XYZ file of C-alpha atoms in Angstrom:
558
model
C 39.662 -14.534 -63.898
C 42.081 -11.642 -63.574
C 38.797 -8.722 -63.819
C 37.584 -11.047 -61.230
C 40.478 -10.914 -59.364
C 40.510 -7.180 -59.440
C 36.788 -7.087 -58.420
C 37.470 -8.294 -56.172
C 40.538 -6.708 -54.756
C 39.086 -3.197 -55.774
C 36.074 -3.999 -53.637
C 38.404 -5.006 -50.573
C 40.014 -1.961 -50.791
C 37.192 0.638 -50.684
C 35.553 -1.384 -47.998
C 35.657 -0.629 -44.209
C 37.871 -2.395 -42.188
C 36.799 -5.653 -40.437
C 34.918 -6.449 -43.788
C 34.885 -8.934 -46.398
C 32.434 -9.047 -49.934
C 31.710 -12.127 -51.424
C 31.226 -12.085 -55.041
C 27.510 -13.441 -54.914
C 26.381 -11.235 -52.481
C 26.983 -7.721 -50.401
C 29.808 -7.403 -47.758
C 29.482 -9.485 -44.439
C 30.002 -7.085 -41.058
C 32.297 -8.778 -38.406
C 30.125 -7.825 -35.542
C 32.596 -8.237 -33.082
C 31.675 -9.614 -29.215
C 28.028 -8.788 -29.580
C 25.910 -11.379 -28.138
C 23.086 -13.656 -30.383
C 20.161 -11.038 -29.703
C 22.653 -7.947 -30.707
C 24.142 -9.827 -33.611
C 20.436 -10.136 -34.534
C 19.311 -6.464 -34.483
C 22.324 -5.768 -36.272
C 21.720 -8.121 -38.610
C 18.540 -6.548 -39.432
C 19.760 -3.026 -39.200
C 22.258 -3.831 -41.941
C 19.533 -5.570 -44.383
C 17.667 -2.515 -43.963
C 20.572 -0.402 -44.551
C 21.405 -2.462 -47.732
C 17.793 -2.351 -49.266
C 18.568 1.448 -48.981
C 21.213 1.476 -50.948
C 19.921 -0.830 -52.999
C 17.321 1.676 -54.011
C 19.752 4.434 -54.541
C 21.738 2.538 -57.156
C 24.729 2.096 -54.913
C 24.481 -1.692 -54.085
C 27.486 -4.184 -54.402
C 25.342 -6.821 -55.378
C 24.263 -7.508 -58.962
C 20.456 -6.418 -59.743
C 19.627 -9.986 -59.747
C 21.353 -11.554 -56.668
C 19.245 -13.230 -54.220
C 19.382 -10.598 -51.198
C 18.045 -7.791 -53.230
C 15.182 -10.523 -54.196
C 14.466 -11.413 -50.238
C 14.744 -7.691 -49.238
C 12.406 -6.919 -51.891
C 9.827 -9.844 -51.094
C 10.192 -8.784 -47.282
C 9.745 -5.150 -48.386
C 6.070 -6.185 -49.884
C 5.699 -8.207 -47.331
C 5.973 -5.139 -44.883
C 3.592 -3.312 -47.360
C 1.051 -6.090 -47.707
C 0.735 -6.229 -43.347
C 1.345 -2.253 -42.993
C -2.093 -1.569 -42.720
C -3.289 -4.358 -40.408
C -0.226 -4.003 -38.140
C -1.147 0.328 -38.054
C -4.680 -1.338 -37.492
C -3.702 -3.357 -34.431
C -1.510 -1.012 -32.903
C -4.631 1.475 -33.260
C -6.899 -1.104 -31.679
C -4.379 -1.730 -28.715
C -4.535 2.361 -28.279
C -8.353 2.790 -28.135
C -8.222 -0.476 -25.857
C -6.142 1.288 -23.798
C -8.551 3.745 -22.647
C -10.962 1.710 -22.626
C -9.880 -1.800 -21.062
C -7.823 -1.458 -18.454
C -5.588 -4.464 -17.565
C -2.516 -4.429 -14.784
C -0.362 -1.356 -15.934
C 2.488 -3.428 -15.274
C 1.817 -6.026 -17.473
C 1.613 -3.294 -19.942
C 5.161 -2.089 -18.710
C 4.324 1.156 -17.624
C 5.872 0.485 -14.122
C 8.243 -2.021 -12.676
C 7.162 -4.149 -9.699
C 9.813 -2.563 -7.420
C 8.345 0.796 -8.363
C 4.768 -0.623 -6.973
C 6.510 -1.905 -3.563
C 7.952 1.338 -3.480
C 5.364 3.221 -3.558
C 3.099 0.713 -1.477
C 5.992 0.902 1.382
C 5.338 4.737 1.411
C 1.767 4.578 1.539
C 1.746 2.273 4.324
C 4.412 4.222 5.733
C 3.003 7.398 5.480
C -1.047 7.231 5.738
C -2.220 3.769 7.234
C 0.757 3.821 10.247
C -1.061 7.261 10.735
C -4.829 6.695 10.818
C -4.086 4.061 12.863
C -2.196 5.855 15.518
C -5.308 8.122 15.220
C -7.986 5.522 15.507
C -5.687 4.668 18.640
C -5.874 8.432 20.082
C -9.563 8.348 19.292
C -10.304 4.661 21.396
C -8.203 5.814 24.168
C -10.140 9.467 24.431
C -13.770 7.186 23.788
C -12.802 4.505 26.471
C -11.391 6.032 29.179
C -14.412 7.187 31.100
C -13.837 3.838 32.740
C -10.641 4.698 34.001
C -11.732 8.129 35.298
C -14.860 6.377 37.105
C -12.486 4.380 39.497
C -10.284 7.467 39.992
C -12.829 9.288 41.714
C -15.285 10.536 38.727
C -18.319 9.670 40.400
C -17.636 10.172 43.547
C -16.487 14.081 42.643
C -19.613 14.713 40.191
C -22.378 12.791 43.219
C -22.866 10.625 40.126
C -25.328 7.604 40.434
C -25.316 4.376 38.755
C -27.739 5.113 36.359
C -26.396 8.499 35.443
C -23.159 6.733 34.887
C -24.830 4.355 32.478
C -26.316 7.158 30.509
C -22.863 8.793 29.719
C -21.976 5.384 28.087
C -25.201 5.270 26.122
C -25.132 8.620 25.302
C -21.840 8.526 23.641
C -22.650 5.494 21.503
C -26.161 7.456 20.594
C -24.821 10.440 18.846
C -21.589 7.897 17.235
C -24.361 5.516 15.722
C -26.671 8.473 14.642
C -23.578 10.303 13.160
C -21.934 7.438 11.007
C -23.706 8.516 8.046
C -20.335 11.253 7.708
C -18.582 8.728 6.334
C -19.734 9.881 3.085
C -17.927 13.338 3.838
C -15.134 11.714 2.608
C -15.982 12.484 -1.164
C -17.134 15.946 -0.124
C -14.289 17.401 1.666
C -10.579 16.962 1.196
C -9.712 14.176 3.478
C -7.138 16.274 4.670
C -9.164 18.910 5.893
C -11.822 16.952 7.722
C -9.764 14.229 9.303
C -7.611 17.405 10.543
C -10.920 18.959 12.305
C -12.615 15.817 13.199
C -8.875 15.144 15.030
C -8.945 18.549 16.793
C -12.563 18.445 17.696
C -12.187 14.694 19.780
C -9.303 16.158 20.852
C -10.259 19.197 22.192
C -13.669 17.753 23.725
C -12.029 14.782 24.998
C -10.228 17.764 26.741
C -12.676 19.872 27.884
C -14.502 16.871 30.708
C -11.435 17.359 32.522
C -13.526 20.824 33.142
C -16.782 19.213 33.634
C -18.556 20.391 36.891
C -21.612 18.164 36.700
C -23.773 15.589 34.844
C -25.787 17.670 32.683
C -22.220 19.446 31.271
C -20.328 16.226 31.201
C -23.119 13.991 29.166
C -23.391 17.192 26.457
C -19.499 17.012 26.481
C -19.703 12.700 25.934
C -22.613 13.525 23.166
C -20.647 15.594 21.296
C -17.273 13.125 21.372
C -19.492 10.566 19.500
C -20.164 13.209 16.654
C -16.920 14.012 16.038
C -15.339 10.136 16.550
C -18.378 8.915 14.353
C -17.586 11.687 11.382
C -13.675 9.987 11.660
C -13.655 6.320 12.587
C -16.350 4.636 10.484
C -14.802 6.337 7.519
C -11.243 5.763 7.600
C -11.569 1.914 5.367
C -13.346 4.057 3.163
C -10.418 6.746 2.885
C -7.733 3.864 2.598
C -9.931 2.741 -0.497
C -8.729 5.866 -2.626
C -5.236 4.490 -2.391
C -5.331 0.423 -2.241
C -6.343 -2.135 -5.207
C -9.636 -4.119 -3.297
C -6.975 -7.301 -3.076
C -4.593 -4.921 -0.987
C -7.243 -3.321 1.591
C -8.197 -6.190 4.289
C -4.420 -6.138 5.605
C -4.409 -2.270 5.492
C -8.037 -2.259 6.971
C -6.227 -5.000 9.918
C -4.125 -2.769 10.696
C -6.375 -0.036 11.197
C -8.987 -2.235 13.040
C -6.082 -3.828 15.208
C -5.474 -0.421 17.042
C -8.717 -1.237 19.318
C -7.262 -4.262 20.958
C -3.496 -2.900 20.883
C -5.083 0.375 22.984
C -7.269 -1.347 25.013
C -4.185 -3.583 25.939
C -2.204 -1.001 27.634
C -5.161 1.560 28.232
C -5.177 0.907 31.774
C -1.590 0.723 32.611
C -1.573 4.073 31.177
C -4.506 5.249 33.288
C -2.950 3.880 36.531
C 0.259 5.970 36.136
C -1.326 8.760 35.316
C -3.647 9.086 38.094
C -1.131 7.792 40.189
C 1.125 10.729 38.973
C -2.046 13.304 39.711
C -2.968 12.142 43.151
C -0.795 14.511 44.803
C -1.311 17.386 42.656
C -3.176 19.918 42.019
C -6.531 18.694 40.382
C -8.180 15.456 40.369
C -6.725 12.455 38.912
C -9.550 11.861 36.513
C -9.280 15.764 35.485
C -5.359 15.317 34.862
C -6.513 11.970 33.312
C -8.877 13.467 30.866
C -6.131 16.114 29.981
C -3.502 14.053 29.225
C -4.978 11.687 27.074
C -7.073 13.977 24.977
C -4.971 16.913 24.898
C -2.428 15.380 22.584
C -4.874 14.565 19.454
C -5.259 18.748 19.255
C -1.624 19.040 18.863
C -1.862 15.763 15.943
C -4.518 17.445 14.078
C -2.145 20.593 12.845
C 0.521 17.590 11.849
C -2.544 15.737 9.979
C -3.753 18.780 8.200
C 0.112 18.618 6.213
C 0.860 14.976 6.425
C -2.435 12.940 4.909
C -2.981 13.178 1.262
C -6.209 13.740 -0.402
C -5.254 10.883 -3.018
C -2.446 9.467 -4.436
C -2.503 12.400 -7.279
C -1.619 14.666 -4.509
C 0.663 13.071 -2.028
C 3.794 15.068 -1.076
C 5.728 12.376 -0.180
C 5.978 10.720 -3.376
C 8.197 12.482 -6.493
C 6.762 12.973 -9.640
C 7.161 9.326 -11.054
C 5.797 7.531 -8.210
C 2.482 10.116 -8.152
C 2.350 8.376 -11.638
C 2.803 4.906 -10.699
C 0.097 5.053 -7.343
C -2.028 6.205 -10.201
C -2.017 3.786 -12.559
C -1.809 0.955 -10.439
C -5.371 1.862 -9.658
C -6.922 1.751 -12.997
C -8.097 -1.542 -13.297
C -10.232 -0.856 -9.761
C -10.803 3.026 -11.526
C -11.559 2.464 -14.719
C -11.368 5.939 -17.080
C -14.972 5.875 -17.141
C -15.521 5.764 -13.354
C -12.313 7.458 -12.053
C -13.293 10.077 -9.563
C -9.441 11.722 -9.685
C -9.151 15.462 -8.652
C -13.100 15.094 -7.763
C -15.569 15.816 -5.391
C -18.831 14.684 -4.841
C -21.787 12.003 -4.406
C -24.046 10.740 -7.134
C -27.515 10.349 -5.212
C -28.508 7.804 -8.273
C -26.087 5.227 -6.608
C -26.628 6.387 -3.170
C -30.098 5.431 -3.332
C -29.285 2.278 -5.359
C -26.615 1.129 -2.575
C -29.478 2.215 -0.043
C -32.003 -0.558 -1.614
C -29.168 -3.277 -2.146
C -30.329 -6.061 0.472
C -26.438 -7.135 0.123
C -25.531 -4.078 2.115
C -27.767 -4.800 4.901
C -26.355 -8.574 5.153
C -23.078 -7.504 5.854
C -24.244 -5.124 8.019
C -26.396 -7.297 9.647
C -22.764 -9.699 10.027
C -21.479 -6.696 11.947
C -24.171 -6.036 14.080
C -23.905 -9.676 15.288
C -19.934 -9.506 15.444
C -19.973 -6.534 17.874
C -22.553 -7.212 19.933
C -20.480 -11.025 20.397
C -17.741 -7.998 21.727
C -19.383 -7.308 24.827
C -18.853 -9.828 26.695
C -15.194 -9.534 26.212
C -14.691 -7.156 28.775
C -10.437 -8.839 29.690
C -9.605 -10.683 26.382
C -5.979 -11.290 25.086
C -6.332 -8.793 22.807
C -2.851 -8.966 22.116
C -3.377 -12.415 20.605
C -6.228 -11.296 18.753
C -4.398 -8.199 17.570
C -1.598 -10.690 15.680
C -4.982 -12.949 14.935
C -6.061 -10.063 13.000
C -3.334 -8.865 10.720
C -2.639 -12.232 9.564
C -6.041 -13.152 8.724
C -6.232 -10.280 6.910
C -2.933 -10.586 5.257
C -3.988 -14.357 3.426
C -7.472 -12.754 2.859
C -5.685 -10.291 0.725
C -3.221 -12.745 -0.491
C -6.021 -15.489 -1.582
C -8.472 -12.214 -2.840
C -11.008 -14.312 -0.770
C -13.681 -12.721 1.989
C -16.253 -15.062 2.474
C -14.022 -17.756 3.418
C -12.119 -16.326 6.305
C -15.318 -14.576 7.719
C -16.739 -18.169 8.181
C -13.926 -19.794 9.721
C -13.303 -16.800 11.958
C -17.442 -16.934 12.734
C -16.817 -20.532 13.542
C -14.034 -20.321 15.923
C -15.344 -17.496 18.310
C -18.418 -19.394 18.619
C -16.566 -22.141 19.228
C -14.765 -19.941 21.657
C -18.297 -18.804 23.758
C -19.911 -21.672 23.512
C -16.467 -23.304 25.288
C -17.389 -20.262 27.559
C -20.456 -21.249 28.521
C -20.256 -24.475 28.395
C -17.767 -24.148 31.418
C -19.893 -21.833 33.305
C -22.710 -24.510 33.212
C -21.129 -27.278 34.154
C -18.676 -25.634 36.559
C -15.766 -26.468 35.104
C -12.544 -25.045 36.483
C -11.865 -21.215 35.436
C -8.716 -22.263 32.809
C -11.610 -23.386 30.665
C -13.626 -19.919 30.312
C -10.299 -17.856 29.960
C -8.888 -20.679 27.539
C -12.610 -19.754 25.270
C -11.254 -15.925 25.298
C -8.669 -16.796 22.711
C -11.055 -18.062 19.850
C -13.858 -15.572 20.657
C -11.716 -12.515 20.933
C -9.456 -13.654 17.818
C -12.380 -14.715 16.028
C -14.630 -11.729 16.356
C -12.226 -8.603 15.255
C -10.976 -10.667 12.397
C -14.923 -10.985 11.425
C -15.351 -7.240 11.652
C -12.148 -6.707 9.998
C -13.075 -8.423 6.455
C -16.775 -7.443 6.753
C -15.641 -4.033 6.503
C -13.088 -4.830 3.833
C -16.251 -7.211 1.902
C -18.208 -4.054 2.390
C -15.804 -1.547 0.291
C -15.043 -4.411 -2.269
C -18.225 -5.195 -3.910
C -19.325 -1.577 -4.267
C -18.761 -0.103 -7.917
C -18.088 3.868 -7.131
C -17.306 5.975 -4.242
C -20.696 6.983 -3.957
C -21.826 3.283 -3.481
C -18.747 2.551 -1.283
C -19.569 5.421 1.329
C -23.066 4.718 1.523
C -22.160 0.839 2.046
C -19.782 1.877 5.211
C -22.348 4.077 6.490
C -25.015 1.226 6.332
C -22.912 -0.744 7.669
C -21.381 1.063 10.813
C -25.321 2.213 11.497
C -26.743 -0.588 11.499
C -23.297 -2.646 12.799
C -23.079 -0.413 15.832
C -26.576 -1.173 17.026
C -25.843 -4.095 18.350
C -23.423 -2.981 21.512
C -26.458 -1.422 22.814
C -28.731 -4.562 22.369
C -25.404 -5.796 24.039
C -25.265 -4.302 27.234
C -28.601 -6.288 28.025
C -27.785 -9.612 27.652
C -25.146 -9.874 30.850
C -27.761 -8.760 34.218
C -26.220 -8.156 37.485
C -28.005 -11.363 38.263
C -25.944 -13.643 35.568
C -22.762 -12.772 36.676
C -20.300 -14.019 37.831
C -20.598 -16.788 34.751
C -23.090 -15.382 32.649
C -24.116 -18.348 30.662
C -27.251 -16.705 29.410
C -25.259 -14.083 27.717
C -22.012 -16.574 26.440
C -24.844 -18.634 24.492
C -26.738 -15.945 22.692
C -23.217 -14.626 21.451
C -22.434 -18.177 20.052
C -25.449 -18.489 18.156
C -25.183 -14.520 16.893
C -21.799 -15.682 15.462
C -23.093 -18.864 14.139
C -25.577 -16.229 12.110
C -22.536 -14.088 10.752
C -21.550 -17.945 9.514
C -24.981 -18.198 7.844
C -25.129 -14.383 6.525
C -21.695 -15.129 5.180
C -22.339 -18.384 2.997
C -25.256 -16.776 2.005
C -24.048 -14.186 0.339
C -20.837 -15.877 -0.971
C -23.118 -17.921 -2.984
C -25.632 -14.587 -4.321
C -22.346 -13.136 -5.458
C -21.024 -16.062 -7.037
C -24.263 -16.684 -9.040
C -24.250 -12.657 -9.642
C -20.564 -12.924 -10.867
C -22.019 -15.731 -13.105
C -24.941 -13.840 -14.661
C -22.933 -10.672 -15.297
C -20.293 -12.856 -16.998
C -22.653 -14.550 -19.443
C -24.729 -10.999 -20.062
C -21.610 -9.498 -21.135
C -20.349 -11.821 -23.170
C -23.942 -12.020 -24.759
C -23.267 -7.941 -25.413
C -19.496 -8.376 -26.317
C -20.861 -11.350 -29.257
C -23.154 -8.701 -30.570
C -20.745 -6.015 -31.052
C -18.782 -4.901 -34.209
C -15.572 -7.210 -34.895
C -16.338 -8.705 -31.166
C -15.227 -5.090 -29.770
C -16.342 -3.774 -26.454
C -19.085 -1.123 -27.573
C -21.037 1.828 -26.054
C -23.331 -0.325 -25.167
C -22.088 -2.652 -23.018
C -20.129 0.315 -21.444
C -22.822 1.850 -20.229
C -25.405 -1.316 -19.104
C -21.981 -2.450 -17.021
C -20.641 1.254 -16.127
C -17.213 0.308 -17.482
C -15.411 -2.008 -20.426
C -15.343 -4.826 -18.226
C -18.374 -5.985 -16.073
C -17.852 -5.314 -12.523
C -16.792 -8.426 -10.266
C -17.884 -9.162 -6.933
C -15.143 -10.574 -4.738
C -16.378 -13.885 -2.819
């Protein structure tokens, strides 16, 4: 009892204070106001620390007390699942590279980090191709304007000639949309900045125009130069934006059209009134001040727009990281275009023989022709219309959906339209139809463009989809101008009717397609899993990698 005693006292006194040691076992740690997790680690960092000593022959306990026996069989433990823990952590790695899932369910970025860097971008580049998509309707649609303040009358022009500066415009601007793929071969900042300055600067120079001949060359060339921007721009927003995150950010883009055209002629009207006492001609000083200032924005764009995330000023060096890898589950390894140029003709050609690309494109060429006969819409309505549309689109990661209800409800809208007209119903009835059919039609366009850039696989295949789809889309303004004859009007019934039954086709192309990509999602799904069953330990392989162009088989959004 007493050597016991003195055990036991010798052991109190050569331990650390806050300490006691049971006779059975090694000393117990008061671990003070730590919490239940803390008191855990601890916990564990002291068995480790007592295995340790264990080993090194300095151990309290007796050789045979049951710690040292639990340390030891959690010690073999460790050894026996050493090599297929290494093994997993090895797999995860190589999956890594390989598989892409969310990066920040991998915790390589916080969700306040995303919406950080999502406010800047939104901030920073989509605020700013809109105001330029803005400068670039104003400097396309004010011809208009400078026809009632005296254009015609100063240049002897007839009504025919007149006509052909319209169609001339939209000639070169349809034949021209293909530059959408310049995209991938310039830096964006670069050729935005000179396809800025050139509008600008040519919208410009018909203030100087002296005669037809001088002022159609001038109205060719602003369709070259607004086709090689315009069409594009979705495209551009793509290199920054997850495909779930682009129809709002395409909205607001497409949304600058109405918002222009809603104050374009209060605009004109001061500033002609402002020029009819001076110098030159209204429609000169018109022509000036509207187009002069996008020369003056180019210079700013050439510094302010990014090429791609990887190269954005604006963010520091961790959120470069985090716009990044937010994208690689859109960009996987294999695929990711970052810090290149360049088109791959393979997938050109492939997009080019798609006949999905040409039904969305034929959806756009109905939607915009449906535009012409809204010559005095709300657009102000339809500009709100549009950005929440394509905020649930984005929201619910749907397409087809909201392009059918929207293809519904402006031919609701002109069919309302002419429905009045025919039956002479009072006027309230035709403007009330404007709502729906001005509403419904830019939030069509606005997700066919966004549907467009979704279901293409690369760059390459995402250019040459927006450059189908503009060409083809924008043909059908010109098939447009024919459907309302001097001899319709006031009502034109003839022409309300043929746009309700072009947007009840957009309905038609739309389900259509919803369901070929749903039973392509299916067949991809099942042929990948057929490769996946065939592979070593059920691993992704080569193989599969290379039939689906990534680890994962590509997934069309419906």
């Amino acid at each position: 009892m007493a050597s016991t005693a003195n055990a036991s006292a010798h052991a109190r006194t050569h331990s650390p204070s806050h300490r006691t040691v049971d006779a059975d076992g090694p000393e117990e740690e008061d671990l003070g106001p730590y919490d239940g997790h803390d008191r855990e680690s601890l916990g564990q960092s002291f068995r480790l620390k007592a295995l340790s000593q264990d080993e090194a022959g300095k151990s309290t306990s007796p050789p045979s007390s049951p710690l040292r026996q639990e340390l030891l069989s959690d010690r073999e433990d460790d050894e026996e699942t050493k090599d297929e823990r290494s093994m997993s952590v090895r797999r995860m790695m190589s999956a890594s590279t390989t598989t892409i899932n969310t990066a920040s369910s991998m915790g390589l970025y916080t969700p306040d980090e995303e919406r950080a860097v999502l406010w800047k971008l939104d901030r920073r580049v989509v605020l700013f191709i809109s105001m330029l998509y803005m400068l670039s309707f104003l400097d396309r649609s004010n011809i208009g304007n400078a026809k009632i303040a005296g254009l015609s009358r100063d240049l002897k022009l007839s009504s025919a000639q007149y006509e052909w500066l319209l169609t001339g415009f939209y000639i070169t601007y349809i034949t021209f949309e293909w530059m959408a793929l310049l995209y991938r071969l310039v830096p964006p900042h670069i050729y935005i900045s000179l396809c800025v300055l050139c509008w600008g600067l040519l919208a410009s120079f018909q203030a100087l125009a002296a005669s037809f001949p001088a002022l159609l060359i001038l109205r060719a060339l602003l369709g070259i130069s607004e086709a090689a921007f315009g069409p594009g721009a979705p495209f551009y927003l793509s290199f920054f934006y997850r495909r779930e995150e682009l129809a709002l950010r395409t909205g607001l883009f497409i949304s600058a059209a109405p918002l222009a055209t809603s104050f374009a002629s209060s605009l004109a009207w001061v500033i002609t009134k402002l020029g009819e006492h001076g110098p030159i001609a209204p429609w000169r000083l018109l022509f000036l001040v509207e187009g002069f200032p996008s020369v003056m924005v180019a210079a700013f764009a050439w510094f302010h727009l990014p090429d791609s995330p990887a190269t954005a000023t604006f963010f520091n060096k961790r959120e470069r990281d985090v716009a990044k890898l937010r994208l690689r589950k859109d960009r996987p390894v294999e695929n990711d275009t970052e810090g290149k140029r360049g088109l791959r003709l393979r997938e050109i050609l492939e997009t080019l023989k798609d006949p999905k690309c040409y039904m969305t494109a034929m959806m756009m060429g109905y939607s915009s022709l449906s535009s012409q006969a809204l010559s005095a819409p709300p657009y102000l309505v339809a500009f709100v219309v549009v950005l929440i549309t394509a905020f649930l689109s984005d929201r619910h990661r749907a397409r087809s959906s909201f392009i059918c209800f929207h293809a519904l409800l402006a031919a609701a809208g002109y069919m309302l339209i002419a429905i009045a007209g025919w039956c002479r119903w009072p006027n309230g009835w035709r403007y009330f139809g404007i709502y729906p059919a001005a509403a419904g039609f830019f939030s069509a366009i606005t997700i066919i463009i966004t549907w467009t850039i979704n279901n293409q696989e690369s760059d390459s295949k995402k250019g040459t989809g927006i450059a189908m789809l503009n060409v083809i889309g924008q043909c059908g303004p010109l098939l447009g101008t024919r459907l309302y004859p001097a001899s319709d009007k006031p009502l034109y019934v003839m022409g309300m009717s043929v746009c309700a039954v072009f947007m009840l086709f957009v309905f038609a192309l739309s389900l259509g397609l919803r369901m070929v990509l749903a039973k392509n999602n299916v067949c991809r799904a099942s042929e990948y899993e057929r490769f996946g069953q065939q592979e070593h330990e059920g691993l992704v392989g080569a193989s599969a990698e290379k039939r689906f162009g990534g680890p994962e088989p590509f997934e069309y959004m419906i």
